[in-house]
Short mmCIF file of C-alpha atoms and ligand atoms in Angstrom, two decimals:
data_model
loop_
_atom_site.label_atom_id
_atom_site.label_comp_id
_atom_site.label_asym_id
_atom_site.label_seq_id
_atom_site.Cartn_x
_atom_site.Cartn_y
_atom_site.Cartn_z
CA UNK A 501 0.00 0.00 0.00
CA UNK A 502 1.27 3.41 -0.87
CA UNK A 503 0.52 6.55 1.04
CA UNK A 504 0.73 10.06 -0.20
CA UNK A 505 3.39 12.00 1.69
CA UNK A 506 0.80 14.24 3.36
CA UNK A 507 -1.51 11.48 4.69
CA UNK A 508 -1.22 11.73 8.48
CA UNK A 509 -0.21 8.52 10.20
CA UNK A 510 0.16 7.83 13.91
CA UNK A 511 3.93 7.89 13.61
CA UNK A 512 3.72 11.30 11.99
CA UNK A 513 2.24 12.86 15.16
CA UNK A 514 5.10 14.94 16.51
CA UNK A 515 6.58 13.49 19.71
CA UNK A 516 6.07 16.86 21.40
CA UNK A 517 2.31 16.46 21.01
CA UNK A 518 2.31 12.92 22.40
CA UNK A 519 4.64 13.97 25.20
CA UNK A 520 2.36 16.90 26.01
CA UNK A 521 -0.59 14.52 26.29
CA UNK A 522 1.26 12.07 28.52
CA UNK A 523 2.57 14.81 30.80
CA UNK A 524 -0.92 16.25 31.10
CA UNK A 525 -2.36 12.84 31.98
CA UNK A 526 0.43 12.33 34.52
CA UNK A 527 -0.24 15.82 35.96
CA UNK A 528 3.26 17.12 35.35
CA UNK A 529 2.61 20.65 34.05
CA UNK A 530 6.07 21.96 34.92
CA UNK A 531 7.71 19.13 32.96
CA UNK A 532 5.53 20.05 29.97
CA UNK A 533 6.35 23.75 30.26
CA UNK A 534 10.05 23.45 30.95
CA UNK A 535 11.43 20.33 29.25
CA UNK A 536 12.56 22.05 26.05
CA UNK A 537 14.27 24.92 27.84
CA UNK A 538 15.91 22.57 30.36
CA UNK A 539 17.01 20.29 27.49
CA UNK A 540 18.83 23.19 25.85
CA UNK A 541 20.49 24.14 29.13
CA UNK A 542 21.45 20.49 29.74
CA UNK A 543 22.99 20.32 26.25
CA UNK A 544 24.97 23.48 26.91
CA UNK A 545 26.19 22.15 30.25
CA UNK A 546 26.83 18.69 28.77
CA UNK A 547 24.58 17.26 31.50
CA UNK A 548 23.70 13.58 31.02
CA UNK A 549 20.15 12.16 30.86
CA UNK A 550 19.81 11.43 34.61
CA UNK A 551 20.87 15.02 35.41
CA UNK A 552 18.46 16.38 32.85
CA UNK A 553 15.61 14.36 34.39
CA UNK A 554 16.70 15.35 37.87
CA UNK A 555 16.46 19.06 37.01
CA UNK A 556 12.97 18.60 35.64
CA UNK A 557 11.87 16.60 38.69
CA UNK A 558 13.19 19.29 41.02
CA UNK A 559 11.34 22.02 39.13
CA UNK A 560 8.13 20.00 39.18
CA UNK A 561 8.39 19.42 42.94
CA UNK A 562 9.11 23.08 43.73
CA UNK A 563 6.20 24.19 41.59
CA UNK A 564 3.88 21.57 43.06
CA UNK A 565 4.73 22.72 46.58
CA UNK A 566 3.96 26.32 45.62
CA UNK A 567 0.63 25.29 44.08
CA UNK A 568 -0.25 23.28 47.20
CA UNK A 569 0.46 26.25 49.46
CA UNK A 570 -1.64 28.55 47.27
CA UNK A 571 -4.47 26.00 47.40
CA UNK A 572 -4.19 25.76 51.22
CA UNK A 573 -4.31 29.57 51.53
CA UNK A 574 -7.39 29.81 49.29
CA UNK A 575 -9.11 27.00 51.22
CA UNK A 576 -8.38 28.65 54.58
CA UNK A 577 -10.47 31.70 53.61
CA UNK A 578 -8.36 34.24 55.43
CA UNK A 579 -10.11 37.63 55.40
CA UNK A 580 -6.71 39.30 54.89
CA UNK A 581 -3.10 38.24 54.53
CA UNK A 582 -1.00 39.02 57.60
CA UNK A 583 2.37 37.63 58.51
CA UNK A 584 4.69 37.77 61.49
CA UNK A 585 7.12 39.86 59.43
CA UNK A 586 4.78 42.83 59.71
CA UNK A 587 4.00 42.33 63.42
CA UNK A 588 5.72 44.81 65.72
CA UNK A 589 6.42 42.78 68.87
CA UNK A 590 7.86 45.82 70.64
CA UNK A 591 4.43 47.45 70.44
CA UNK A 592 2.91 44.50 72.34
CA UNK A 593 5.36 43.72 75.17
CA UNK A 594 2.90 41.51 77.08
CA UNK A 595 2.96 39.02 74.18
CA UNK A 596 5.42 36.14 74.51
CA UNK A 597 7.40 36.58 71.27
CA UNK A 598 9.42 33.40 71.74
CA UNK A 599 6.21 31.39 72.06
CA UNK A 600 4.70 32.97 68.93
CA UNK A 601 7.85 32.17 66.92
CA UNK A 602 7.77 28.63 68.27
CA UNK A 603 4.11 28.25 67.26
CA UNK A 604 4.98 29.51 63.76
CA UNK A 605 7.14 26.37 63.39
CA UNK A 606 3.86 24.43 63.54
CA UNK A 607 5.02 21.53 65.73
CA UNK A 608 2.09 22.25 68.07
CA UNK A 609 -0.22 21.42 65.15
CA UNK A 610 1.44 18.03 64.70
CA UNK A 611 0.92 17.49 68.44
CA UNK A 612 -2.74 18.57 68.20
CA UNK A 613 -2.39 21.20 70.87
CA UNK A 614 -4.53 24.33 71.11
CA UNK A 615 -3.88 28.02 71.44
CA UNK A 616 -5.95 30.81 72.95
CA UNK A 617 -5.08 34.46 72.35
CA UNK A 618 -6.63 36.76 74.93
CA UNK A 619 -6.70 40.54 75.07
CA UNK A 620 -8.74 43.65 74.39
CA UNK A 621 -9.65 44.89 70.93
CA UNK A 622 -6.85 46.13 68.68
CA UNK A 623 -4.01 44.29 70.41
CA UNK A 624 -3.22 42.16 67.34
CA UNK A 625 -5.04 38.90 68.13
CA UNK A 626 -6.46 38.55 64.62
CA UNK A 627 -3.11 39.53 63.11
CA UNK A 628 -1.32 36.81 65.07
CA UNK A 629 -4.04 34.25 64.29
CA UNK A 630 -3.81 35.05 60.56
CA UNK A 631 -0.02 34.90 60.65
CA UNK A 632 -0.02 31.51 62.40
CA UNK A 633 -2.64 30.30 59.92
CA UNK A 634 -0.45 31.40 57.02
CA UNK A 635 2.58 29.70 58.57
CA UNK A 636 0.57 26.47 58.80
CA UNK A 637 -0.47 26.74 55.13
CA UNK A 638 3.18 27.23 54.21
CA UNK A 639 3.91 23.96 56.00
CA UNK A 640 1.19 22.40 53.83
CA UNK A 641 -1.29 21.95 56.69
CA UNK A 642 -5.03 22.33 56.12
CA UNK A 643 -6.43 25.44 57.81
CA UNK A 644 -9.89 26.97 58.20
CA UNK A 645 -10.34 30.52 59.45
CA UNK A 646 -13.68 31.78 60.74
CA UNK A 647 -15.15 34.00 63.42
CA UNK A 648 -17.12 32.49 66.28
CA UNK A 649 -20.27 34.32 65.15
CA UNK A 650 -19.90 33.18 61.52
CA UNK A 651 -19.20 29.60 62.59
CA UNK A 652 -22.28 29.43 64.82
CA UNK A 653 -24.34 30.96 62.02
CA UNK A 654 -23.00 28.39 59.56
CA UNK A 655 -23.65 25.52 61.99
CA UNK A 656 -27.23 26.65 62.61
CA UNK A 657 -27.86 27.00 58.88
CA UNK A 658 -26.39 23.55 58.22
CA UNK A 659 -28.57 22.09 60.96
CA UNK A 660 -31.72 23.66 59.47
CA UNK A 661 -30.77 22.34 56.04
CA UNK A 662 -29.99 18.86 57.41
CA UNK A 663 -26.33 18.94 56.41
CA UNK A 664 -24.85 19.42 59.87
CA UNK A 665 -22.97 16.10 59.76
CA UNK A 666 -21.23 17.05 56.52
CA UNK A 667 -20.13 20.39 57.94
CA UNK A 668 -19.01 18.79 61.22
CA UNK A 669 -17.01 16.24 59.27
CA UNK A 670 -15.30 18.99 57.30
CA UNK A 671 -14.53 20.93 60.50
CA UNK A 672 -13.08 17.77 62.03
CA UNK A 673 -10.73 17.12 59.15
CA UNK A 674 -8.89 20.46 59.05
CA UNK A 675 -5.61 20.35 60.95
CA UNK A 676 -5.89 23.91 62.26
CA UNK A 677 -9.26 25.53 62.94
CA UNK A 678 -9.03 29.23 63.80
CA UNK A 679 -12.03 30.70 65.59
CA UNK A 680 -11.60 34.44 65.85
CA UNK A 681 -13.52 36.92 68.01
CA UNK A 682 -15.13 34.71 70.60
CA UNK A 683 -16.82 36.99 73.10
CA UNK A 684 -18.26 39.85 71.10
CA UNK A 685 -21.61 38.15 70.49
CA UNK A 686 -23.38 35.89 72.99
CA UNK A 687 -24.91 32.71 71.55
CA UNK A 688 -28.33 31.14 71.93
CA UNK A 689 -28.48 27.81 73.77
CA UNK A 690 -28.53 25.94 70.44
CA UNK A 691 -25.64 28.01 69.07
CA UNK A 692 -23.58 27.33 72.19
CA UNK A 693 -24.19 23.59 72.00
CA UNK A 694 -23.25 23.46 68.33
CA UNK A 695 -20.00 25.34 68.94
CA UNK A 696 -19.29 23.16 71.96
CA UNK A 697 -19.71 20.07 69.77
CA UNK A 698 -17.12 21.41 67.30
CA UNK A 699 -14.54 21.97 70.05
CA UNK A 700 -15.43 18.71 71.69
CA UNK A 701 -15.13 16.65 68.48
CA UNK A 702 -11.75 18.21 67.73
CA UNK A 703 -10.43 17.47 71.20
CA UNK A 704 -7.08 15.65 70.81
CA UNK A 705 -7.84 15.15 67.11
CA UNK A 706 -7.00 18.56 65.70
CA UNK A 707 -5.62 21.94 66.67
CA UNK A 708 -7.91 24.82 67.51
CA UNK A 709 -6.85 28.45 67.86
CA UNK A 710 -9.35 30.75 69.56
CA UNK A 711 -9.06 34.49 70.03
CA UNK A 712 -11.16 36.31 72.59
CA UNK A 713 -11.52 39.74 74.13
CA UNK A 714 -12.89 38.11 77.29
CA UNK A 715 -10.93 36.48 80.12
CA UNK A 716 -11.95 32.86 80.80
CA UNK A 717 -14.11 33.73 83.81
CA UNK A 718 -16.36 35.76 81.53
CA UNK A 719 -16.86 33.09 78.87
CA UNK A 720 -20.07 31.95 80.57
CA UNK A 721 -21.66 35.21 79.42
CA UNK A 722 -21.07 34.07 75.82
CA UNK A 723 -22.17 30.46 76.16
CA UNK A 724 -24.98 31.11 78.62
CA UNK A 725 -24.39 27.93 80.60
CA UNK A 726 -21.79 27.50 83.31
CA UNK A 727 -21.78 23.72 82.90
CA UNK A 728 -21.17 23.91 79.15
CA UNK A 729 -18.51 26.62 79.48
CA UNK A 730 -16.70 24.52 82.10
CA UNK A 731 -16.75 21.43 79.90
CA UNK A 732 -15.60 23.44 76.88
CA UNK A 733 -12.73 25.13 78.72
CA UNK A 734 -11.74 21.77 80.13
CA UNK A 735 -11.21 20.36 76.62
CA UNK A 736 -9.82 23.49 75.02
CA UNK A 737 -7.28 24.18 77.74
CA UNK A 738 -6.01 20.61 78.23
CA UNK A 739 -3.02 21.05 75.88
CA UNK A 740 -3.00 24.78 75.39
CA UNK A 741 -0.68 27.69 74.68
CA UNK A 742 -2.01 30.97 76.02
CA UNK A 743 -1.05 34.20 74.30
CA UNK A 744 -1.75 37.16 76.56
CA UNK A 745 -2.04 40.43 74.70
CA UNK A 746 -2.90 42.99 77.31
CA UNK A 747 -1.08 45.99 75.91
CA UNK A 748 -2.52 49.05 74.30
CA UNK A 749 -4.61 48.86 71.14
CA UNK A 750 -2.29 49.15 68.14
CA UNK A 751 -4.92 51.14 66.23
CA UNK A 752 -5.41 53.48 69.17
CA UNK A 753 -1.66 53.93 69.69
CA UNK A 754 -1.18 54.63 65.98
CA UNK A 755 -3.97 57.19 65.85
CA UNK A 756 -2.62 58.81 69.05
CA UNK A 757 0.78 59.16 67.40
CA UNK A 758 -0.81 60.62 64.26
CA UNK A 759 -2.85 63.08 66.31
CA UNK A 760 0.17 64.09 68.35
CA UNK A 761 2.08 64.80 65.16
CA UNK A 762 -0.87 66.77 63.77
CA UNK A 763 -1.41 68.81 66.95
CA UNK A 764 1.55 68.74 69.34
CA UNK A 765 0.51 68.99 72.98
CA UNK A 766 -2.52 66.76 72.60
CA UNK A 767 -1.67 63.63 74.54
CA UNK A 768 -4.97 61.93 74.96
CA UNK A 769 -7.83 61.09 72.72
CA UNK A 770 -11.07 59.50 73.70
CA UNK A 771 -11.77 56.10 72.26
CA UNK A 772 -15.29 56.24 70.85
CA UNK A 773 -16.05 52.55 70.59
CA UNK A 774 -16.77 50.57 73.72
CA UNK A 775 -15.54 47.07 74.39
CA UNK A 776 -17.46 44.03 75.46
CA UNK A 777 -20.27 41.84 74.26
CA UNK A 778 -23.05 43.49 72.35
CA UNK A 779 -26.59 42.38 72.87
CA UNK A 780 -27.45 40.71 69.57
CA UNK A 781 -27.78 36.96 70.02
CA UNK A 782 -27.19 34.39 67.31
P1 ADP B 708 -7.54 42.45 67.50
O1 ADP B 708 -7.89 41.24 66.69
O2 ADP B 708 -6.84 42.12 68.78
O3 ADP B 708 -8.73 43.34 67.71
P2 ADP B 708 -6.08 43.18 65.13
O4 ADP B 708 -5.19 42.02 64.93
O5 ADP B 708 -7.30 43.25 64.27
O6 ADP B 708 -6.49 43.30 66.66
O7 ADP B 708 -5.21 44.51 64.97
C1 ADP B 708 -5.78 45.73 64.52
C2 ADP B 708 -4.90 46.30 63.41
O8 ADP B 708 -3.65 46.69 63.95
C3 ADP B 708 -4.61 45.31 62.31
O9 ADP B 708 -4.50 46.00 61.10
C4 ADP B 708 -3.26 44.72 62.72
O10 ADP B 708 -2.52 44.28 61.59
C5 ADP B 708 -2.59 45.91 63.39
N1 ADP B 708 -1.73 45.51 64.51
C6 ADP B 708 -2.11 45.21 65.77
N2 ADP B 708 -1.05 44.98 66.55
C7 ADP B 708 0.04 45.13 65.76
C8 ADP B 708 1.45 45.01 65.98
N3 ADP B 708 1.95 44.74 67.21
N4 ADP B 708 2.27 45.24 64.92
C9 ADP B 708 1.79 45.55 63.71
N5 ADP B 708 0.47 45.67 63.43
C10 ADP B 708 -0.40 45.47 64.44
MG1 MG B 709 -9.72 40.72 65.93
#
């Protein structure tokens, strides 16, 4: 049988196309993108085949790690990106810097310990929580960030829509659950129980980081029940790192400095917002 020179045959498919298909199926996008360039470099350097393959493997692994971290950060749903690099420890002397740096190494997450950051508004609790969350993502750990109010709302909604188990399962599987702003909004009895269940199910199974403007002895005002608060604190504080942040509000200190620069001689300003739980219940 004779074939005209321009009849396509399987062997006429350029190897680059076949290679592209295989690399796509094998999920090696960096190989696909880089192999020609790396081949030229390898030829220039007179690198042998194993070295050529090694370079490609290294590039693929580095890129995969970066993609994983980006995926972890997206999944964590951080409201903003904050890191320890931008945290001024000198402005918050009550905070144990050594402990924060230790927590950023993420060994506490491997050990399934907890952390509670306590202090008034503006002292950097959310900043530290976000920074520790980011550090965990960078160590390829699964993280979920939420506020206590949003979490209770989500749990109640899931319960009403009969998908509470699915949500609870998801909350149980993340390595680090960050619950920010416990204390601003008191919960209904149902809300308290649902949040208690989350903490309780994660006990010794996963790491939970809670931030609160309230000292422990005032947590009952949030959960409504002394018995439930006691049981919750018992679990949460069993293996716990406490971050005390009792200094001045960073926002307030910054605006004081700005005001002082604008009108020298003015040393005090009145903070308009008031602290503490508001009266809305969820
Ligand atoms: P909190 O959660 O305790 O109310 P935030 O973490 O929201 O406080 O801090 C308020 C703002 O001030 C944020 O923009 C945060 O990044 C910034 N901030 C607070 N403390 C510091 C600090 N010590 N160094 C740098 N920025 C800070
Ligand atoms: Mg906050």
